[in-house]
PDB file of C-alpha atoms and ligand atoms in Angstrom:
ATOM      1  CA  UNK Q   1     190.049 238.585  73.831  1.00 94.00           C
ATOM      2  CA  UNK Q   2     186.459 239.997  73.287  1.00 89.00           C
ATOM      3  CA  UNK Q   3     186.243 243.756  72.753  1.00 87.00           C
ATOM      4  CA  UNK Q   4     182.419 244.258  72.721  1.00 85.00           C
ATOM      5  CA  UNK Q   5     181.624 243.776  76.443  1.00 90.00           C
ATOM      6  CA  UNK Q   6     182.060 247.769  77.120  1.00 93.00           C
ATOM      7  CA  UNK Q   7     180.302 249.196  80.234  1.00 95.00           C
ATOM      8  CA  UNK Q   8     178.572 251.700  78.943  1.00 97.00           C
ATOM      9  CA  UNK Q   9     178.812 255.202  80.296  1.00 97.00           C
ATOM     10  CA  UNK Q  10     176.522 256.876  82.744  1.00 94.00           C
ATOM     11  CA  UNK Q  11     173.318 258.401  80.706  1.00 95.00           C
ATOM     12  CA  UNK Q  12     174.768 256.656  77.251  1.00 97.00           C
ATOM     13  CA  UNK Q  13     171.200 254.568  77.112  1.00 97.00           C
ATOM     14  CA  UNK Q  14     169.169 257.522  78.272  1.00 97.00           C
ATOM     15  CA  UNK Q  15     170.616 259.679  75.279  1.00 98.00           C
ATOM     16  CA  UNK Q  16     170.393 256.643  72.641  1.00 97.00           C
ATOM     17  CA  UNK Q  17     166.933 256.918  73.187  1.00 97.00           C
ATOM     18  CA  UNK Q  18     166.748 260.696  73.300  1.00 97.00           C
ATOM     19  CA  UNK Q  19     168.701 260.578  69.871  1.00 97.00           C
ATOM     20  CA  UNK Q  20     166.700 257.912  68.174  1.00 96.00           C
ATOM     21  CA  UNK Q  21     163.601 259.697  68.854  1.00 97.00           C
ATOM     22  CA  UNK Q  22     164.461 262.607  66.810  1.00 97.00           C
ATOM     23  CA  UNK Q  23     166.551 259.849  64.290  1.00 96.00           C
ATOM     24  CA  UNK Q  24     169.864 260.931  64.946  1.00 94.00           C
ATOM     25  CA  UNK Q  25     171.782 258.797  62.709  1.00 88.00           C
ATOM     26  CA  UNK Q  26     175.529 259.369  63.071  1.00 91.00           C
ATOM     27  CA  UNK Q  27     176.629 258.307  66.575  1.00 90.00           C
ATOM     28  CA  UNK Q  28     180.078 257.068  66.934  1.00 94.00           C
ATOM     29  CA  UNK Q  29     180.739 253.473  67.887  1.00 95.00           C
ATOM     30  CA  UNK Q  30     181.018 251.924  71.330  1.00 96.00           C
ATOM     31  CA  UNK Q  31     184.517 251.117  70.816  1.00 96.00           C
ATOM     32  CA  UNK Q  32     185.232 254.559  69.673  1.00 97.00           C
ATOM     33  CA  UNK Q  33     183.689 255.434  73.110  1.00 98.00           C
ATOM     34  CA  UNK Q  34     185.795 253.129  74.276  1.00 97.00           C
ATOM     35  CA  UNK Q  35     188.748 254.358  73.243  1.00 98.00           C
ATOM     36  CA  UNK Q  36     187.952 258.252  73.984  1.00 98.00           C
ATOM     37  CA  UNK Q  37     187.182 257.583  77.555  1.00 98.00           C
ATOM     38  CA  UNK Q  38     190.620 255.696  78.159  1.00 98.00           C
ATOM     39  CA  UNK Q  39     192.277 258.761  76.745  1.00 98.00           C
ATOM     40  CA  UNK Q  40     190.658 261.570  78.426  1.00 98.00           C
ATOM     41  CA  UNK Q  41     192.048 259.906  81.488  1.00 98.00           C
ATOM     42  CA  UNK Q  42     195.298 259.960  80.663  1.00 97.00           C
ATOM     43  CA  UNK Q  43     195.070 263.790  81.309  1.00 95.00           C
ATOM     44  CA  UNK Q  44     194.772 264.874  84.883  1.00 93.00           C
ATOM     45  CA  UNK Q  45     194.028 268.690  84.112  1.00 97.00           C
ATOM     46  CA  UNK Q  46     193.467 268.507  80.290  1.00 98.00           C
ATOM     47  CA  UNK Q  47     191.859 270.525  78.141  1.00 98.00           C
ATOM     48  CA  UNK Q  48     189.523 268.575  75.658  1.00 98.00           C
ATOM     49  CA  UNK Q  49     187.784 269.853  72.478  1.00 98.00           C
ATOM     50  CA  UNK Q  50     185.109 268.235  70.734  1.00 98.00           C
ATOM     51  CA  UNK Q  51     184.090 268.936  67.042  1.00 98.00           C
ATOM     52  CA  UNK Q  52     180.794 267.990  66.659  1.00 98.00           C
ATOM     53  CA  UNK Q  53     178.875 267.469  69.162  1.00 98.00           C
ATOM     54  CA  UNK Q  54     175.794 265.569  67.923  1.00 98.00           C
ATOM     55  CA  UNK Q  55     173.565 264.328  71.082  1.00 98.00           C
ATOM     56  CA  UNK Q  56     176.414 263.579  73.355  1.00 98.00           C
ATOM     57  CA  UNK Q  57     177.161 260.185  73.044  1.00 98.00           C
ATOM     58  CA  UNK Q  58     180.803 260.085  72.610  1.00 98.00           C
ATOM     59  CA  UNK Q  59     180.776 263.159  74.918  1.00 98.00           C
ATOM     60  CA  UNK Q  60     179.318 260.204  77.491  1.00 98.00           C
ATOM     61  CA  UNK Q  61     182.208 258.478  77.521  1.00 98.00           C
ATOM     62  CA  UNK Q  62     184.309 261.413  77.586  1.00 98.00           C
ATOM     63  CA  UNK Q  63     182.780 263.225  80.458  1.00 98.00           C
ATOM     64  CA  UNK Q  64     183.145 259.922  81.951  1.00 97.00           C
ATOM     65  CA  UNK Q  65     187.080 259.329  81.549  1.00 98.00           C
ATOM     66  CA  UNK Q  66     187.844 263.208  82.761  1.00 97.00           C
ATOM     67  CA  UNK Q  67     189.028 264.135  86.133  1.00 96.00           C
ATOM     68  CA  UNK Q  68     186.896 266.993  87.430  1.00 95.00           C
ATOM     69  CA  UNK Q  69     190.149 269.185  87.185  1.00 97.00           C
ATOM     70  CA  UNK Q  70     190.133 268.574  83.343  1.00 98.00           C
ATOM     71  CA  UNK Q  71     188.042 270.859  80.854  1.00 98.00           C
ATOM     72  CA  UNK Q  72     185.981 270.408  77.555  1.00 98.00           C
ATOM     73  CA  UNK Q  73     184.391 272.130  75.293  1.00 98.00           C
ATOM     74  CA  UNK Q  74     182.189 270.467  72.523  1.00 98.00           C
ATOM     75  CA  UNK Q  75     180.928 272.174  68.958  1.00 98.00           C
ATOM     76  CA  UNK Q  76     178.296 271.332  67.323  1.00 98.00           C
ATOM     77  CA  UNK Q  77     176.157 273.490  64.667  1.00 98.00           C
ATOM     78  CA  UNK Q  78     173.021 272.372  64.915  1.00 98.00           C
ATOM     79  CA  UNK Q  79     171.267 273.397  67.943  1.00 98.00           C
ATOM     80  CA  UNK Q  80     168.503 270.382  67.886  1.00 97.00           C
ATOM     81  CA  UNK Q  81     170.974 268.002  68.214  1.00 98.00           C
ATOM     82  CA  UNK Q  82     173.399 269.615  71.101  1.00 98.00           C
ATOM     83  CA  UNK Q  83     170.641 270.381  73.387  1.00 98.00           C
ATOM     84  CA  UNK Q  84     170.256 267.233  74.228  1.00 98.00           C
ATOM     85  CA  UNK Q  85     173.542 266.622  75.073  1.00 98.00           C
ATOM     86  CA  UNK Q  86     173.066 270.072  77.342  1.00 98.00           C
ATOM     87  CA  UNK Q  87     170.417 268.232  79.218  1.00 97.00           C
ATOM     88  CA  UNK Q  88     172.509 265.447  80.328  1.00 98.00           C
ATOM     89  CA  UNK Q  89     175.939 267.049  80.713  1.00 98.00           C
ATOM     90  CA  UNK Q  90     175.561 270.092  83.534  1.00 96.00           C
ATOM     91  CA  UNK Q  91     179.431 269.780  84.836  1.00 95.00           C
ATOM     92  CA  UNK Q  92     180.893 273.385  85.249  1.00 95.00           C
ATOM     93  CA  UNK Q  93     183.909 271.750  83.226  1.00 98.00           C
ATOM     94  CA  UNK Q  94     181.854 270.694  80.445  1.00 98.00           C
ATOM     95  CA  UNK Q  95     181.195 273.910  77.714  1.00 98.00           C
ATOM     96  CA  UNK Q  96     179.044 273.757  74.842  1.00 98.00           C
ATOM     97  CA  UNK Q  97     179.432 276.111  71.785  1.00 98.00           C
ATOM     98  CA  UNK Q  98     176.757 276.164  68.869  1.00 98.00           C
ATOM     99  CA  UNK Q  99     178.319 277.438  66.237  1.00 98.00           C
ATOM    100  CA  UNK Q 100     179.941 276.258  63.216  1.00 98.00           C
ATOM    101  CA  UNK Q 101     183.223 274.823  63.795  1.00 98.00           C
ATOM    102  CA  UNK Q 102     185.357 275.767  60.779  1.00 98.00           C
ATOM    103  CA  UNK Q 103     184.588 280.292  61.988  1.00 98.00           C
ATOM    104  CA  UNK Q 104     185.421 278.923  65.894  1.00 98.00           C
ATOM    105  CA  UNK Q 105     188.732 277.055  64.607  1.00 98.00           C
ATOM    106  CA  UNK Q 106     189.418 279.816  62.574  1.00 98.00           C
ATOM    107  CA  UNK Q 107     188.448 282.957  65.722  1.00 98.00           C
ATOM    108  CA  UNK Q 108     189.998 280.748  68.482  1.00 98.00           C
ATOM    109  CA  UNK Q 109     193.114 282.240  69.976  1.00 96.00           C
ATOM    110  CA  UNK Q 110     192.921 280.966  73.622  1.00 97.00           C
ATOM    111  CA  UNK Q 111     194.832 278.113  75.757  1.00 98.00           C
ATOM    112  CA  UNK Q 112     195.556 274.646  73.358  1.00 98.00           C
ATOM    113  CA  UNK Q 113     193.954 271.287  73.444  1.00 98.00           C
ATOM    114  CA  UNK Q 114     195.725 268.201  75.085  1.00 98.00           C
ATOM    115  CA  UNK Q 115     193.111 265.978  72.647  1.00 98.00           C
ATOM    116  CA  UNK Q 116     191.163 267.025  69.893  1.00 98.00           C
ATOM    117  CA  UNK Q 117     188.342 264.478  68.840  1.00 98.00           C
ATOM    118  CA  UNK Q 118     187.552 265.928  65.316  1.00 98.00           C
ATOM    119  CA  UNK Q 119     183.461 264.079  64.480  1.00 98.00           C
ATOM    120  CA  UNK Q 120     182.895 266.896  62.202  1.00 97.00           C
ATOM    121  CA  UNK Q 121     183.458 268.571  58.527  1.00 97.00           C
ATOM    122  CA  UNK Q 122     185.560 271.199  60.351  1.00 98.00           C
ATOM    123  CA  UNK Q 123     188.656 270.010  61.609  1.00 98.00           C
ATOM    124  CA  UNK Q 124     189.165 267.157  59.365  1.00 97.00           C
ATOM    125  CA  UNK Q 125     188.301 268.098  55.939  1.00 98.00           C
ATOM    126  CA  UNK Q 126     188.635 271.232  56.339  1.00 98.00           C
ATOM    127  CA  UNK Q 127     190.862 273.560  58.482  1.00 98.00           C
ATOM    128  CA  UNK Q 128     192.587 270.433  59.298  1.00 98.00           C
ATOM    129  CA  UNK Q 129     195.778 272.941  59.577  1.00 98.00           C
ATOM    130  CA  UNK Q 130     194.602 275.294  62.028  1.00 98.00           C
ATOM    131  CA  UNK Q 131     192.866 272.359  63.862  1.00 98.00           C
ATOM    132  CA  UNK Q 132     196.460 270.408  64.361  1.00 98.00           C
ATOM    133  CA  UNK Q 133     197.815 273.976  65.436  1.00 98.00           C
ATOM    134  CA  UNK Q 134     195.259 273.613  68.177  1.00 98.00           C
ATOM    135  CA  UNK Q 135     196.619 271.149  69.961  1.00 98.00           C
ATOM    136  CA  UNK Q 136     199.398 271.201  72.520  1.00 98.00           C
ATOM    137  CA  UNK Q 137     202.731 269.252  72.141  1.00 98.00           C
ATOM    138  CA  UNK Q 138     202.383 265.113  73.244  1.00 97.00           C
ATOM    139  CA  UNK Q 139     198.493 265.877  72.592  1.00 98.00           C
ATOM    140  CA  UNK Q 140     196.356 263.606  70.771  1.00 98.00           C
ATOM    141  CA  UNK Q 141     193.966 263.966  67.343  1.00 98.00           C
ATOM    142  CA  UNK Q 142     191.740 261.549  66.853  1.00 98.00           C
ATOM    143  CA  UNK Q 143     189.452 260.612  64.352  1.00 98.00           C
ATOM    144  CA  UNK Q 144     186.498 257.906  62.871  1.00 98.00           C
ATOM    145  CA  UNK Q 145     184.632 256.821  60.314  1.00 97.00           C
ATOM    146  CA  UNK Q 146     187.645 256.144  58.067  1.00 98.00           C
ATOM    147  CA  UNK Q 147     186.383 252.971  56.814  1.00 98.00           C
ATOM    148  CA  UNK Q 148     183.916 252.909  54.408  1.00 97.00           C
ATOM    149  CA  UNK Q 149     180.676 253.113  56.162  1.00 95.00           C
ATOM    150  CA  UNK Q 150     176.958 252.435  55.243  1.00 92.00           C
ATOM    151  CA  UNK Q 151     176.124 256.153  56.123  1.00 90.00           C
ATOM    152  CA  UNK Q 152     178.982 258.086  53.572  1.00 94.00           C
ATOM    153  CA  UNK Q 153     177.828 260.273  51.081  1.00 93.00           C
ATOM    154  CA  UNK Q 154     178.658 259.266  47.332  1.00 96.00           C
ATOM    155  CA  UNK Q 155     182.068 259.720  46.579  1.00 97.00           C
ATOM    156  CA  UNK Q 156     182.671 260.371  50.279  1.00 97.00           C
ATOM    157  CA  UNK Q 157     186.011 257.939  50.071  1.00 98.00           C
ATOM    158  CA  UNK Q 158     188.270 260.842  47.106  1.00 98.00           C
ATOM    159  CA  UNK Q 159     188.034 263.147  50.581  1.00 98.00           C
ATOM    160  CA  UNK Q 160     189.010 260.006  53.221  1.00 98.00           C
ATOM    161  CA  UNK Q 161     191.814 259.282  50.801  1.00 98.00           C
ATOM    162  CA  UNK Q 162     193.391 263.109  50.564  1.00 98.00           C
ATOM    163  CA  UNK Q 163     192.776 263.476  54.325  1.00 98.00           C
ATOM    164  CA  UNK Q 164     194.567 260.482  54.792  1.00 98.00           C
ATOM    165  CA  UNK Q 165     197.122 261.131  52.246  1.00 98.00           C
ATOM    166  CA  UNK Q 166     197.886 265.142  54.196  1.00 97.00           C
ATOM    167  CA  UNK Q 167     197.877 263.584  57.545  1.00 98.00           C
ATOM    168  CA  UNK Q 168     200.645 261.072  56.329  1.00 98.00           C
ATOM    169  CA  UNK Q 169     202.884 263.877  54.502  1.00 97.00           C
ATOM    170  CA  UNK Q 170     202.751 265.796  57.814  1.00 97.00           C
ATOM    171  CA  UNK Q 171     206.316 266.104  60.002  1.00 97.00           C
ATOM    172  CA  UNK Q 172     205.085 266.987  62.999  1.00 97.00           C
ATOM    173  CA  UNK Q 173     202.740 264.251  64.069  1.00 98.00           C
ATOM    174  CA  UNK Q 174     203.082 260.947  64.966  1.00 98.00           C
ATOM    175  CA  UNK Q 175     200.027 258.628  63.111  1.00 98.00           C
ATOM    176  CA  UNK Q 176     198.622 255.295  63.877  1.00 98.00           C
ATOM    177  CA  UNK Q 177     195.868 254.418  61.705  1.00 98.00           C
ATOM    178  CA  UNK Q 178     193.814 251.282  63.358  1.00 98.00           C
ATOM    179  CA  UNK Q 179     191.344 249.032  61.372  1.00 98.00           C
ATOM    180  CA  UNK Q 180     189.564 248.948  63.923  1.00 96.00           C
ATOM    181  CA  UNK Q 181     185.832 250.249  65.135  1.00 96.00           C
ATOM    182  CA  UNK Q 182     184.596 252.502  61.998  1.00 97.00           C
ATOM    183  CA  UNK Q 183     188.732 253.242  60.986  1.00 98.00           C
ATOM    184  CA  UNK Q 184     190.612 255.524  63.354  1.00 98.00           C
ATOM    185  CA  UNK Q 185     193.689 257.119  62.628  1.00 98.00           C
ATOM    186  CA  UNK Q 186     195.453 258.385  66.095  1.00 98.00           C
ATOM    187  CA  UNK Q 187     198.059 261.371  66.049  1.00 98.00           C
ATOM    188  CA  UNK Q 188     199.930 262.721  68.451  1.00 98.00           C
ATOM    189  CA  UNK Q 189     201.684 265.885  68.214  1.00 98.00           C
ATOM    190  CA  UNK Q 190     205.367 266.333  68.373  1.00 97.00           C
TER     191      UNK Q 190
HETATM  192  C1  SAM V   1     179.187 262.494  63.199  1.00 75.70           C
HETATM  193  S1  SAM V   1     178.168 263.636  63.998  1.00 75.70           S
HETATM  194  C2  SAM V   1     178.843 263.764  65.613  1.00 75.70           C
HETATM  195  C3  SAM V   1     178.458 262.591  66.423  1.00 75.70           C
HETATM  196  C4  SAM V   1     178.875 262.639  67.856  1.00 75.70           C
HETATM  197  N1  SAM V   1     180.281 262.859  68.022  1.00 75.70           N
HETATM  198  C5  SAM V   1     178.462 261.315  68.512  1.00 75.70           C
HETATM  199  O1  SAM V   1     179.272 260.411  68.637  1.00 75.70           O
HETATM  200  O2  SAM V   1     177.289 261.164  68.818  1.00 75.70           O
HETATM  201  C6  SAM V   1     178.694 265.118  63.263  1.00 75.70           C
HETATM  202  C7  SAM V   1     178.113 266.366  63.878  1.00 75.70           C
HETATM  203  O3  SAM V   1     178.766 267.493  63.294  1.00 75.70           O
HETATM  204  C8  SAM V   1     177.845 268.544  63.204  1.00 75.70           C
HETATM  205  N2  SAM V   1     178.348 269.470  62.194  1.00 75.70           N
HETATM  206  C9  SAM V   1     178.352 269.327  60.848  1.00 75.70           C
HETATM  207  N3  SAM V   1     178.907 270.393  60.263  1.00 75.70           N
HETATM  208  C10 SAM V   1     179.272 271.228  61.271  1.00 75.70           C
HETATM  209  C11 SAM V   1     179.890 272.510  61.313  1.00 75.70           C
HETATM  210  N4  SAM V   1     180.261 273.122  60.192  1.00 75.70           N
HETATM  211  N5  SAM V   1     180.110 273.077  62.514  1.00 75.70           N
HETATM  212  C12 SAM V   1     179.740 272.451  63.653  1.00 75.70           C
HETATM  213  N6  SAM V   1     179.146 271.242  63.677  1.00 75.70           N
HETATM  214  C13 SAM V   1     178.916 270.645  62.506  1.00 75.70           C
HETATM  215  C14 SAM V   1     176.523 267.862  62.860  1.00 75.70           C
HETATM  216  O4  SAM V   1     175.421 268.661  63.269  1.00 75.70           O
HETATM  217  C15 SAM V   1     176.627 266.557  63.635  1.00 75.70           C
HETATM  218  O5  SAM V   1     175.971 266.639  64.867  1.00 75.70           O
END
């Protein structure tokens, strides 16, 4: 089996290019993509959340895998960065925030997620509580980079290891942790 001949999603090059002009340096994988666009579309009328936005390239493939009766809404703090995701994703289902993610986590009191992919500080290493209390029973978490990886900041792998060691102590998930792509770990909620 080969896993690196992935059709690319609609826009994905157009954005790469956007994102390398202004050296955007922390996309997520293709098989990451991969992977995010096969699970959108397990949700007919879901209700998606994205924690960092960067330039919208895993939004590409997750725009890509939702039905037009699902919703998302993607974070991102840094506003040079998310408009160029803005330019390529119009949908009326698709919402952007820019804001940072931990005070929206921590303000949110409207309808649960069905998946949660958490690409940011917020939501992982921290408020990783009130992130998992976002999500809806059966939903999904998931999350990258946790193999080491060129781009980590020194000492980066003390916080993989904690996160790591709270998601495993937790009841009320189900984990899967694949060695796979950059290091996933996939959770659904009980
Ligand atoms: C790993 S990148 C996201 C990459 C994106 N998912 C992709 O695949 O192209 C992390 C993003 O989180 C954003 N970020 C960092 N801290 C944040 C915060 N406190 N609130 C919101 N966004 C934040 C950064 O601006 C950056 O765009």
């Amino acid at each position: 089996m080969i896993d690196t001949n992935i059709e690319l999603p609609k826009s994905y090059s157009e954005i790469k290019t956007d994102s390398e002009r202004i050296s955007f340096s922390m996309p997520s994988d293709l098989q990451t993509g991969s992977l995010l666009r096969t699970l959108v579309a397990t949700k007919k009328e879901g209700r998606f959340l994205e924690l960092g936005t960067g330039t919208g390239l895993s939004l590409a493939w997750m725009v890509e895998g939702m039905s037009e009766n699902s919703n998302l809404i993607s974070i991102d703090n840094a506003a040079e960065y998310q408009n160029i995701a803005k330019k390529y994703f119009q949908e009326s289902n698709v919402s952007f925030v820019c804001e940072d993610a931990e005070k929206w986590i921590l303000n949110y009191k409207e309808e649960k997620f069905d998946l949660i992919f958490a690409d940011a500080w917020p939501g992982k290493y921290v408020v990783l509580n009130e992130t998992l209390n976002l999500l809806n029973s059966g939903g999904i978490y998931l999350i990258d980079d946790m193999l080491p990886q060129p781009n980590w900041p020194q000492n980066h792998d003390k916080n993989v290891e904690i996160l790591i060691q709270n998601l495993e102590e937790r009841k009320d998930i189900q984990l899967t942790k694949i060695c796979w792509s950059t290091g996933l770990i996939l959770i659904t909620k009980k």
